[in-house]
XYZ file of C-alpha atoms in Angstrom:
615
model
C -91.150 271.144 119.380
C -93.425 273.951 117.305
C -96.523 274.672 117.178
C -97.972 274.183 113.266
C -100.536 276.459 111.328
C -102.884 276.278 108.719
C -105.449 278.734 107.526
C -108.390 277.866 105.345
C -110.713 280.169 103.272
C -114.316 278.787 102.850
C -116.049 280.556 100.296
C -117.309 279.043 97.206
C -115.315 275.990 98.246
C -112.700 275.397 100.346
C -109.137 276.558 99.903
C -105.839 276.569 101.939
C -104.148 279.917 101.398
C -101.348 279.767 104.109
C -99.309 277.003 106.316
C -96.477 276.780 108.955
C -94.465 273.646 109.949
C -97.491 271.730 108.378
C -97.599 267.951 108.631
C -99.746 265.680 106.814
C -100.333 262.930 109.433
C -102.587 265.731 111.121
C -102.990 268.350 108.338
C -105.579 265.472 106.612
C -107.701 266.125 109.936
C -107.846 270.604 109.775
C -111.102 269.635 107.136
C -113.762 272.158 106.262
C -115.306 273.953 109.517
C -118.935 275.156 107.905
C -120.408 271.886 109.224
C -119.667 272.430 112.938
C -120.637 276.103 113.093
C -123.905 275.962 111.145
C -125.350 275.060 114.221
C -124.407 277.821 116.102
C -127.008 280.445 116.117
C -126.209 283.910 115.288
C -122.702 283.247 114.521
C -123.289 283.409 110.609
C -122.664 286.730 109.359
C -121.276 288.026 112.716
C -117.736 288.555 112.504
C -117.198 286.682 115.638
C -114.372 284.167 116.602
C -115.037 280.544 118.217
C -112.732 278.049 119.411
C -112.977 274.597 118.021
C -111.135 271.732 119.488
C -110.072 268.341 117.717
C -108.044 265.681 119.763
C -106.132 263.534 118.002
C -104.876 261.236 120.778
C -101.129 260.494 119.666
C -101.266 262.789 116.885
C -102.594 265.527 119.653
C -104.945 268.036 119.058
C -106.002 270.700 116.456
C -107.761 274.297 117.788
C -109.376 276.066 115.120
C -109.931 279.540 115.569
C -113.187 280.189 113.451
C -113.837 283.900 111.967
C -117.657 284.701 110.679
C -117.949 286.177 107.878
C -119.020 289.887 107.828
C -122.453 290.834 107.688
C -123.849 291.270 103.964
C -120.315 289.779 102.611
C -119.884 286.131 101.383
C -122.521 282.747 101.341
C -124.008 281.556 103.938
C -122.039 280.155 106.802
C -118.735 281.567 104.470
C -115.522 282.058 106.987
C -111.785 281.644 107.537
C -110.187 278.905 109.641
C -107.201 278.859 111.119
C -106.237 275.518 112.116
C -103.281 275.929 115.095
C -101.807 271.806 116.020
C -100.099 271.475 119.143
C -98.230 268.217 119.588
C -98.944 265.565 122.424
C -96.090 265.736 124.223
C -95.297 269.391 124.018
C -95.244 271.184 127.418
C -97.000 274.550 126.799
C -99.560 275.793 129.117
C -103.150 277.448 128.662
C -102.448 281.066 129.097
C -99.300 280.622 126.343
C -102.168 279.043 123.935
C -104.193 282.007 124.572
C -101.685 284.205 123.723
C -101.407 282.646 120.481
C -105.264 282.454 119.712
C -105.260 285.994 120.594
C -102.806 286.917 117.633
C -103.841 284.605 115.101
C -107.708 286.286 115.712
C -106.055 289.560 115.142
C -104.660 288.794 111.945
C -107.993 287.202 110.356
C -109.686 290.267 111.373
C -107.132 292.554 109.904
C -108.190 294.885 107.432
C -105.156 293.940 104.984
C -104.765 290.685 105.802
C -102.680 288.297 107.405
C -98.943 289.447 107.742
C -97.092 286.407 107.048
C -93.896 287.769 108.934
C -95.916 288.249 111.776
C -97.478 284.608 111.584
C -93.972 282.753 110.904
C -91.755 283.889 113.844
C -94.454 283.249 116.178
C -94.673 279.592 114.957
C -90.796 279.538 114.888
C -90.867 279.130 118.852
C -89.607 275.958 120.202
C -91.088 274.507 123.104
C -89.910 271.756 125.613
C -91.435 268.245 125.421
C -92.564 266.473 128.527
C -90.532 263.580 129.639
C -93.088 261.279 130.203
C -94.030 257.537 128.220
C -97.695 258.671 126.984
C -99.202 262.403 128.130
C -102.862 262.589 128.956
C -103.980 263.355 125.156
C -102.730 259.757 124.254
C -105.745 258.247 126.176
C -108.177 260.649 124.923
C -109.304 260.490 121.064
C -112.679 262.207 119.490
C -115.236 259.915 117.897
C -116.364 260.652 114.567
C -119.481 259.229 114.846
C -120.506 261.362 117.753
C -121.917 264.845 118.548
C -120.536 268.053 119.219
C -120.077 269.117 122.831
C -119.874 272.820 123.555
C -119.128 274.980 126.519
C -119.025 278.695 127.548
C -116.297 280.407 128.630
C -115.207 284.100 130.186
C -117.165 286.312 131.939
C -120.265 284.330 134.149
C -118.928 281.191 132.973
C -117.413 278.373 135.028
C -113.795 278.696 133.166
C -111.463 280.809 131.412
C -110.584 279.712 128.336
C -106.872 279.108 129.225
C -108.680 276.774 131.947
C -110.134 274.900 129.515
C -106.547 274.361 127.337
C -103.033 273.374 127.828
C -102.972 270.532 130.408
C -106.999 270.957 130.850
C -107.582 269.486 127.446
C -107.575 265.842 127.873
C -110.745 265.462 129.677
C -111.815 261.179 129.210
C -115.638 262.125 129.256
C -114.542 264.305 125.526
C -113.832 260.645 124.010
C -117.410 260.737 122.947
C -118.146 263.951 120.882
C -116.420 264.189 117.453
C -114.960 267.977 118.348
C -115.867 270.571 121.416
C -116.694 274.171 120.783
C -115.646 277.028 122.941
C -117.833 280.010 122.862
C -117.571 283.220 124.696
C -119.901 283.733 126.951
C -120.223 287.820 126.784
C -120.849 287.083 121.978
C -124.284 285.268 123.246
C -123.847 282.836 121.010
C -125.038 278.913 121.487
C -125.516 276.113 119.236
C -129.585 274.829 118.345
C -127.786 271.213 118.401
C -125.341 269.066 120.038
C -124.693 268.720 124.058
C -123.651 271.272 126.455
C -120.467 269.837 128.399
C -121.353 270.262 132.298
C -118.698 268.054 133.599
C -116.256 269.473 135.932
C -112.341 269.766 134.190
C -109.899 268.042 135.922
C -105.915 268.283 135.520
C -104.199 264.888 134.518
C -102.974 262.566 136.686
C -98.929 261.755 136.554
C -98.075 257.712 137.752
C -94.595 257.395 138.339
C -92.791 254.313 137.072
C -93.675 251.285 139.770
C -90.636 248.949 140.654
C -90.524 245.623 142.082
C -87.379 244.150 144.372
C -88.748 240.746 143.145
C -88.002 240.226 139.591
C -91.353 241.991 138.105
C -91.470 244.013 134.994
C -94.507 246.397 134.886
C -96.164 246.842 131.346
C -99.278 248.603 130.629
C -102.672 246.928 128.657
C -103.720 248.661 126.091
C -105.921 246.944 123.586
C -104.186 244.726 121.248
C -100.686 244.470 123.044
C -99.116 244.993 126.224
C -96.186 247.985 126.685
C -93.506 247.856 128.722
C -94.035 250.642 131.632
C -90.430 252.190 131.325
C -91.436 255.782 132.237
C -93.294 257.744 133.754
C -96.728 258.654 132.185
C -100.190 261.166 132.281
C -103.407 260.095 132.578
C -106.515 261.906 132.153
C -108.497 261.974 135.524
C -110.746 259.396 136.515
C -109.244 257.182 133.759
C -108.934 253.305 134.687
C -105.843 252.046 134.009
C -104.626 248.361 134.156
C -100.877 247.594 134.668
C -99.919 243.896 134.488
C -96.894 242.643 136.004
C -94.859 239.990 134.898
C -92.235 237.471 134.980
C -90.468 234.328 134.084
C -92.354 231.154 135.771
C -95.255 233.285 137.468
C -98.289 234.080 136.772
C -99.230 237.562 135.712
C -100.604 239.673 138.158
C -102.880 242.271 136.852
C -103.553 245.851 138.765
C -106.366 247.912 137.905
C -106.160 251.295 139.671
C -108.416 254.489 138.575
C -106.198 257.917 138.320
C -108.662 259.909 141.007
C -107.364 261.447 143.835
C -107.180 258.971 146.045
C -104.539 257.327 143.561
C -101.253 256.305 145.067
C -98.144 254.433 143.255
C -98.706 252.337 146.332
C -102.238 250.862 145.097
C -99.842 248.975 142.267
C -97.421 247.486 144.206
C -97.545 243.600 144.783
C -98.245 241.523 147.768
C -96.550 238.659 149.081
C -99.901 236.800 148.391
C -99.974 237.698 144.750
C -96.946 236.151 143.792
C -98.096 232.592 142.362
C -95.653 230.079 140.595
C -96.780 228.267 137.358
C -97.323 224.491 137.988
C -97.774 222.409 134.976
C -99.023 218.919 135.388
C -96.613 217.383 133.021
C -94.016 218.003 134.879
C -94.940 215.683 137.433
C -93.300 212.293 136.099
C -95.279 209.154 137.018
C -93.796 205.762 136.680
C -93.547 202.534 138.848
C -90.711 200.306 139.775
C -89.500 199.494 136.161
C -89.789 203.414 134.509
C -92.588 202.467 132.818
C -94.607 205.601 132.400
C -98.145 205.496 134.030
C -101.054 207.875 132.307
C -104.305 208.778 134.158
C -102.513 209.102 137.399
C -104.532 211.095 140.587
C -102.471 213.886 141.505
C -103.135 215.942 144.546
C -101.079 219.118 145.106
C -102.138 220.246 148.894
C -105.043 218.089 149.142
C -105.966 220.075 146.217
C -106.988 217.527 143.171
C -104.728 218.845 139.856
C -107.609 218.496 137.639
C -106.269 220.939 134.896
C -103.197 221.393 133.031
C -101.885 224.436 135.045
C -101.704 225.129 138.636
C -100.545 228.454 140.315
C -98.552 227.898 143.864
C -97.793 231.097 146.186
C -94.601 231.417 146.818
C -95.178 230.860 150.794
C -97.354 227.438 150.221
C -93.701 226.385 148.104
C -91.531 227.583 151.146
C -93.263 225.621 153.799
C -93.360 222.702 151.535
C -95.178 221.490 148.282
C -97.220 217.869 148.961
C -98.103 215.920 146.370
C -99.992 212.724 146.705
C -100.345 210.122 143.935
C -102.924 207.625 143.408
C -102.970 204.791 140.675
C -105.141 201.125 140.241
C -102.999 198.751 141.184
C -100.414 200.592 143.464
C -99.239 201.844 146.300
C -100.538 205.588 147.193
C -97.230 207.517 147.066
C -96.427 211.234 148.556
C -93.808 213.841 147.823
C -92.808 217.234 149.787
C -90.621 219.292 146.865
C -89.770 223.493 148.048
C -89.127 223.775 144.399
C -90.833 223.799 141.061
C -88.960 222.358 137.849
C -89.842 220.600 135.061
C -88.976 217.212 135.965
C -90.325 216.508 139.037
C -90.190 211.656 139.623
C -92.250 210.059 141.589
C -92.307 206.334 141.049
C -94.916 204.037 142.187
C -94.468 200.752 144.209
C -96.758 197.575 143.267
C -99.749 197.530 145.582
C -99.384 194.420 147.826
C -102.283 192.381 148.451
C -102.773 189.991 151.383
C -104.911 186.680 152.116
C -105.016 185.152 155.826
C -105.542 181.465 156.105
C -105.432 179.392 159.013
C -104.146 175.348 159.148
C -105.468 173.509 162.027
C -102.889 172.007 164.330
C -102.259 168.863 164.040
C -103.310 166.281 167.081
C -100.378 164.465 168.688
C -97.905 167.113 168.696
C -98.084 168.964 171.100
C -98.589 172.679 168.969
C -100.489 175.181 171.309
C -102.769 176.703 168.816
C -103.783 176.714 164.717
C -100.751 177.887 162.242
C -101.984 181.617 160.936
C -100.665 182.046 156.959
C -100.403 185.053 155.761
C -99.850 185.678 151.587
C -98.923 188.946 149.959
C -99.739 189.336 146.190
C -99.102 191.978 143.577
C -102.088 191.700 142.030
C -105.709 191.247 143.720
C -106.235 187.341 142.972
C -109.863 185.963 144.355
C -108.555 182.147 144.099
C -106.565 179.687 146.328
C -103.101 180.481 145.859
C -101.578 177.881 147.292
C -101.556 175.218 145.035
C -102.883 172.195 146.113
C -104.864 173.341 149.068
C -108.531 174.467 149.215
C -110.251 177.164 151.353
C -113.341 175.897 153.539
C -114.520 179.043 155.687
C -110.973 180.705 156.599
C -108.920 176.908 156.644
C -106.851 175.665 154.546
C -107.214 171.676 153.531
C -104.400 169.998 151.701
C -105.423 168.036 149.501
C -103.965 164.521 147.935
C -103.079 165.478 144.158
C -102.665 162.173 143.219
C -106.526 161.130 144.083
C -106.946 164.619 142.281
C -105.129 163.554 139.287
C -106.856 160.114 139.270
C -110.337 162.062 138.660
C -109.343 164.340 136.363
C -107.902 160.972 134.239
C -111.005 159.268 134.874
C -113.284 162.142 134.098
C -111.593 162.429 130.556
C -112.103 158.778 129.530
C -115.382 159.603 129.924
C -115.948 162.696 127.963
C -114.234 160.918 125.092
C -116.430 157.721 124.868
C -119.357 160.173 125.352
C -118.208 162.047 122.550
C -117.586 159.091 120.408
C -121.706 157.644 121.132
C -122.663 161.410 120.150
C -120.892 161.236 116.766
C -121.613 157.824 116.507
C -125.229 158.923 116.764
C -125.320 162.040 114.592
C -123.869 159.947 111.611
C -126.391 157.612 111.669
C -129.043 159.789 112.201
C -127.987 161.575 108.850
C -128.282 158.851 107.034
C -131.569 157.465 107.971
C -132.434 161.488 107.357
C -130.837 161.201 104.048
C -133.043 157.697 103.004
C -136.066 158.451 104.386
C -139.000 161.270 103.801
C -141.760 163.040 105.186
C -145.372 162.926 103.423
C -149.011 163.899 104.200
C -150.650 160.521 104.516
C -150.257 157.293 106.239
C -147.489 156.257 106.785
C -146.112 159.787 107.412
C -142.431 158.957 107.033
C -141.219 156.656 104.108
C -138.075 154.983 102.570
C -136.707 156.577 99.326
C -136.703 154.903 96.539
C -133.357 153.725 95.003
C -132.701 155.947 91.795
C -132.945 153.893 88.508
C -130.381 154.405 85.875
C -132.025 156.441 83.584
C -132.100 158.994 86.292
C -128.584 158.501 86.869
C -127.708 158.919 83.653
C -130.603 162.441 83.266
C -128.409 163.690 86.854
C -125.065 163.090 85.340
C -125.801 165.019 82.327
C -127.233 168.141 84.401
C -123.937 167.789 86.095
C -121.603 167.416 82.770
C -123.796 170.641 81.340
C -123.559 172.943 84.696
C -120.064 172.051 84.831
C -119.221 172.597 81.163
C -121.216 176.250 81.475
C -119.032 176.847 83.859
C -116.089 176.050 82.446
C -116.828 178.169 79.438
C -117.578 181.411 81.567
C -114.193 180.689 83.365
C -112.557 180.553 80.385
C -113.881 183.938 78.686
C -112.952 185.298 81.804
C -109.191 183.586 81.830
C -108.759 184.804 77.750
C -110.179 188.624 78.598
C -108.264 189.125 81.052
C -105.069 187.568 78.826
C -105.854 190.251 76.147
C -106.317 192.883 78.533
C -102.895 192.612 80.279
C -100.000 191.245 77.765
C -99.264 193.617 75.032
C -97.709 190.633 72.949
C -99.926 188.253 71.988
C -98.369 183.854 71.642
C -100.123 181.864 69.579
C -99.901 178.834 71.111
C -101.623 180.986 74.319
C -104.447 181.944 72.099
C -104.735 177.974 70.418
C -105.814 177.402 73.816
C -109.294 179.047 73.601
C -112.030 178.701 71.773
C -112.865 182.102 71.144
C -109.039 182.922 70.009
C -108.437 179.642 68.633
C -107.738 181.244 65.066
C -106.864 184.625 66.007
C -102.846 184.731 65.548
C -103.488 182.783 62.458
C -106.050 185.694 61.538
C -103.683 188.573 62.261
C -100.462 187.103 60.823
C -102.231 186.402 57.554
C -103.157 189.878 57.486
C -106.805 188.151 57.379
C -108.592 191.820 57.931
C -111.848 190.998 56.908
C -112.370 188.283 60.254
C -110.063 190.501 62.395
C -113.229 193.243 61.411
C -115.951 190.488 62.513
C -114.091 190.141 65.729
C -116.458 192.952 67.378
C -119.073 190.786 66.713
C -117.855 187.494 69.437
C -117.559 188.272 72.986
C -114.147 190.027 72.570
C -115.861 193.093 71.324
C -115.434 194.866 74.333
C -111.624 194.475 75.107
C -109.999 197.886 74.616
C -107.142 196.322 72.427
C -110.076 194.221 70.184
C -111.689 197.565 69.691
C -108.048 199.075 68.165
C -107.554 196.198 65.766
C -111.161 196.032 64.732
C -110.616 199.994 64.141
C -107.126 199.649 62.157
C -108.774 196.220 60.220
C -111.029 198.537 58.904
C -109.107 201.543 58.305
C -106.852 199.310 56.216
C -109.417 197.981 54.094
C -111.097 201.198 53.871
C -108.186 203.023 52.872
C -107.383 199.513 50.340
C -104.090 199.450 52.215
C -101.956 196.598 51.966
C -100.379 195.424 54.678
C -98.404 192.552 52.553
C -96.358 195.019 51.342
C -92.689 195.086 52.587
C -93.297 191.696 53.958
C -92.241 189.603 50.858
C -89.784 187.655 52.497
C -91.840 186.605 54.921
C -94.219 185.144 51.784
C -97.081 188.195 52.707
C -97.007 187.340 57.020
C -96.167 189.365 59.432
C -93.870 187.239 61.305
C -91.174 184.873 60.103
C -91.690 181.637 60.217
C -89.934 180.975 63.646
C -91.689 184.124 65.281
C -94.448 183.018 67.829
C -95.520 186.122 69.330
C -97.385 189.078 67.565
C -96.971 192.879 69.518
C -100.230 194.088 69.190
C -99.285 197.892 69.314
C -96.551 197.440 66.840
C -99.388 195.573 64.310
C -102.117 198.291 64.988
C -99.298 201.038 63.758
C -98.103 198.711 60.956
C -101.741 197.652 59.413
C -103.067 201.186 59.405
C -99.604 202.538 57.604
C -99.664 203.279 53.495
C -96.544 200.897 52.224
C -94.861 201.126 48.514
C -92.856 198.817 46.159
C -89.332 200.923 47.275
C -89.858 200.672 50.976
C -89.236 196.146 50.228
C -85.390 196.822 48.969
C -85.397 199.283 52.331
C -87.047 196.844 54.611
C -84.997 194.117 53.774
C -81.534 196.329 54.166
C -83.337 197.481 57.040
C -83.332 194.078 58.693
C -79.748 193.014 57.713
C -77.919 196.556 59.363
C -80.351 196.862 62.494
C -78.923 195.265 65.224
C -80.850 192.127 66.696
C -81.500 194.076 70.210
C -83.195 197.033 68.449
C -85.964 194.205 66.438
C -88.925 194.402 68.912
C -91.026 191.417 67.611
C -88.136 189.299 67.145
C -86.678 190.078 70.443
C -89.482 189.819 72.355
C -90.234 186.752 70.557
C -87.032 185.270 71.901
C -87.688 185.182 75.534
C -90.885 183.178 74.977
C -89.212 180.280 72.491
C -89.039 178.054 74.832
C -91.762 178.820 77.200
C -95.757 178.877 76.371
C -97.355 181.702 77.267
C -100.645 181.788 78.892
C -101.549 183.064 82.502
């Protein structure tokens, strides 16, 4: 692993003028330095170096090494940058970084310039990478939005600034400023804004890789997944960590440890007690005697109800022995003891069995020493006698005689019916004297009707005749409409059979346009199909188009002679068409070479000879 370089020149802009083993995953980050060190007083115009520091968590962290620009030379706040990356994982330690800041502040402050040969084989060095999962810096990342925190360093100060780097750098309380400053103490410079870091620095804390003789897998939460812990890794001090182990069938056990100094590997390791089996509650099958399936069930797992759809089990409650109790309406309470967990675990229920005690008195004369005690088991919790043909009287049975009983029942039911019979009898009668008799205001308040005379028969039947022949006519606009609306070929002897298309075939196969045109005038106007011929009847006449023509040997119809049925679509198309003298010699031909099948009207025609249409 290298170290990388870039150097930036700030003075009327910005401007990169030289780079080593530059990458652009952390190159986008080395970004104009003028608004950091504004805010350190008396730097401007000093010549003076300062450290700044940029951590990059995975991508690792970026030191610039900031030189002032001379006095009297340059803008304000003008310098040079040198931006230095050192790689997460690369094992290099404080007092080798300081050599290299040391070297790269000598050539910014040469008097020629930087010596590129100088710069290149010191960034040519290769350094060893640490064999761990994640280093320190991965857990540590600046925030933008924050401040900048600065400290002293050198003489009077708490550090040296090769305390401060190398292993030092991953501090978790630098997560919240967006870069930290170094600044030699002895250059008495300090910044007018930002927060003075007073925390102590702390080295990182290694966790070795934590293994399980019981089947667990370690992985580590982070926050949007969970990584498998297959190495050893750093972590910044006083960092909380959570490590989650898992595996097949058990719950997950999560560990959160914080990497102080009282941290021990031993704080993740897993007791006996932790180890908890998943127990769904479908896999406890519940069924009674015949397999059938029973939903709703109570299921107690160690007196404990299972009142969710998971349940976790140690792994010593399963070795001593798992009970489960089952209760359902209408059966027997049922237990189990399993010592393992599986998906499939059958427990059928037995019918609960009821009971009823009777007792039948002894009978005098022979010689029994006490009462007979009956005892009868049910499946199902009946509140009735049932013994047939005995009755309960306060704990005794009593047999009784089911012919006497069948006598009464006999007798009862002649009864109801003759009862019935007086009640209809009654109700009838009472209608009718209803029915001949009214109420008035005067004396006597209830009269006889009069018998109607004829001419009010004859005034009643005629009301009747009329309502019924009204009707009749509605149902029979309703009948034709809907005959229109649904058959696309149109029988005659179908329309003959209404009045209000009594004369329309006639109308249409005359090529009678003018009534076909008066047609929106009747109650047929608004019958899609009525509206089309009403259209085409007066297209046609509009347009003086004669429809006649080409039908000559049909003497001017539309259909032959023999042709009952009219296709309504084809006489639309055939109305509203121009026709000429040559197209009769055509039509004719026409008629003689087409086969019969291809003749729609005709063919149609054929299937309703001998059968009227109508609906």
């Amino acid at each position: 692993m290298k170290l990388g370089l870039i150097i930036k020149l700030t003075s009327n802009g910005e401007q990169e003028f030289f780079a080593v083993n530059k990458q652009e995953e952390w190159a986008k980050f080395a970004t104009d330095s003028r608004s950091i060190i504004k805010d350190l007083n008396g730097f401007d115009g000093s010549g003076k170096s300062a450290i700044i520091v940029k951590i990059l968590g995975n991508l690792g962290y970026l030191l610039g090494v900031v030189k002032a620009r001379p006095e009297g030379s340059g803008r304000l706040n003008d310098n040079t940058t040198a931006w230095i990356h050192v790689p997460t994982n690369m094992q290099i330690s404080g007092s080798e970084l300081c050599s290299v800041i040391s070297c790269i502040d000598e050539q910014l402050s040469a008097a020629l310039g930087i010596n590129p040969a100088i710069i290149e084989e010191l960034f040519s060095k290769e350094y060893s990478e640490k064999d761990v999962q994640y280093s320190a810096l991965s857990f540590v990342r600046n925030n933008p939005d924050g401040c900048i925190g600065w400290c002293t360093y050198g003489k009077g100060a708490d550090y040296q600034l090769y305390e401060l780097l190398g292993d030092s750098i991953a501090q978790i309380h630098y997560k919240k400023y967006k870069c930290i400053c170094f600044v030699d103490n002895a250059s008495g410079l300090f910044f007018d804004a930002g927060e003075k870091i007073k925390q102590n620095v702390s080295q990182a804390i290694k966790i070795d890789v934590p293994i399980d003789n019981n089947g667990f897998t370690p992985f580590i939460k982070s926050t949007n997944q969970n990584i498998p812990f297959n190495k050893d890794i750093e972590v910044p001090y006083n960092t909380t960590l959570s490590i989650i182990w898992k595996k097949e069938g058990f719950r997950d056990i999560v560990k959160e440890v914080k990497a102080d100094r009282n941290f021990s590997n031993k704080l993740l390791a897993i007791q006996e007690s932790e180890r908890q089996l998943i127990f769904k509650r479908s896999w406890i099958k519940v069924t009674n005697c015949k397999y059938k399936e029973l939903d709703n069930s109570e299921i107690y797992v160690n007196e404990t109800l299972f009142a969710k759809d998971v349940m976790y089990i140690t792994e010593v409650a399963l070795r001593d022995g798992l009970k489960i109790r089952v209760n359902h309406n209408g059966y027997e309470t049922t237990e189990k003891t399993i010592n393992k967990i599986s998906s499939n675990i059958q427990i059928i229920l037995d019918d609960r069995q009821y009971s009823k005690e009777y007792t039948l008195c002894k009978e005098d004369g022979k010689n029994l020493d006490s009462d007979a005690r009956i005892i009868v088991k049910m499946n199902n919790h009946y509140t009735g006698m049932p013994l047939k043909g005995y009755r309960s009287n306060n704990g005794y049975i009593i047999y009784e005689n089911n012919l006497v009983l069948k006598i009464k029942w006999f007798l009862l039911g002649i009864a109801s019916v003759f009862v019935i019979g007086f009640l209809w009898a009654g109700a009838v009668a009472l209608d009718d004297w209803i029915d001949n008799h009214k109420f008035q205001l005067g004396w006597p308040p209830i009269i006889k009707n009069e018998k109607p005379t004829e001419k009010n028969l004859s005034t009643t039947t005629t009301y009747k005749q009329e309502s019924q022949s009204i009707s009749s006519e509605d149902s029979l606009k309703v009948h034709v409409c809907n005959y229109l609306k649904s058959s696309s070929i149109w029988h005659r002897d179908t329309l003959a059979q209404y009045e209000l298309t009594k004369d329309l075939f006639d109308y249409m196969n005359t090529f009678n346009l003018e009534r076909l045109v008066e047609l929106e005038k009747t109650d047929l106007k608004d019958i899609d199909k009525i509206k089309e011929l009403v259209d085409a009847s007066r297209y046609s006449l509009e347009k003086k188009i004669d429809p006649k023509i080409g039908k000559e040997d049909r003497n001017g119809k539309y259909n032959t002679d023999t042709d009952f049925g009219i296709n309504v679509n084809n006489y639309i198309s055939w109305i509203k068409e121009q026709h000429n003298t040559t197209e009769k010699s055509s039509s004719k031909k026409a008629d003689k070479s087409t086969p019969a099948s291809q003749k729609q009207p005709a063919s149609e025609n054929k299937k309703h000879n001998n059968k009227r249409g109508g609906i």
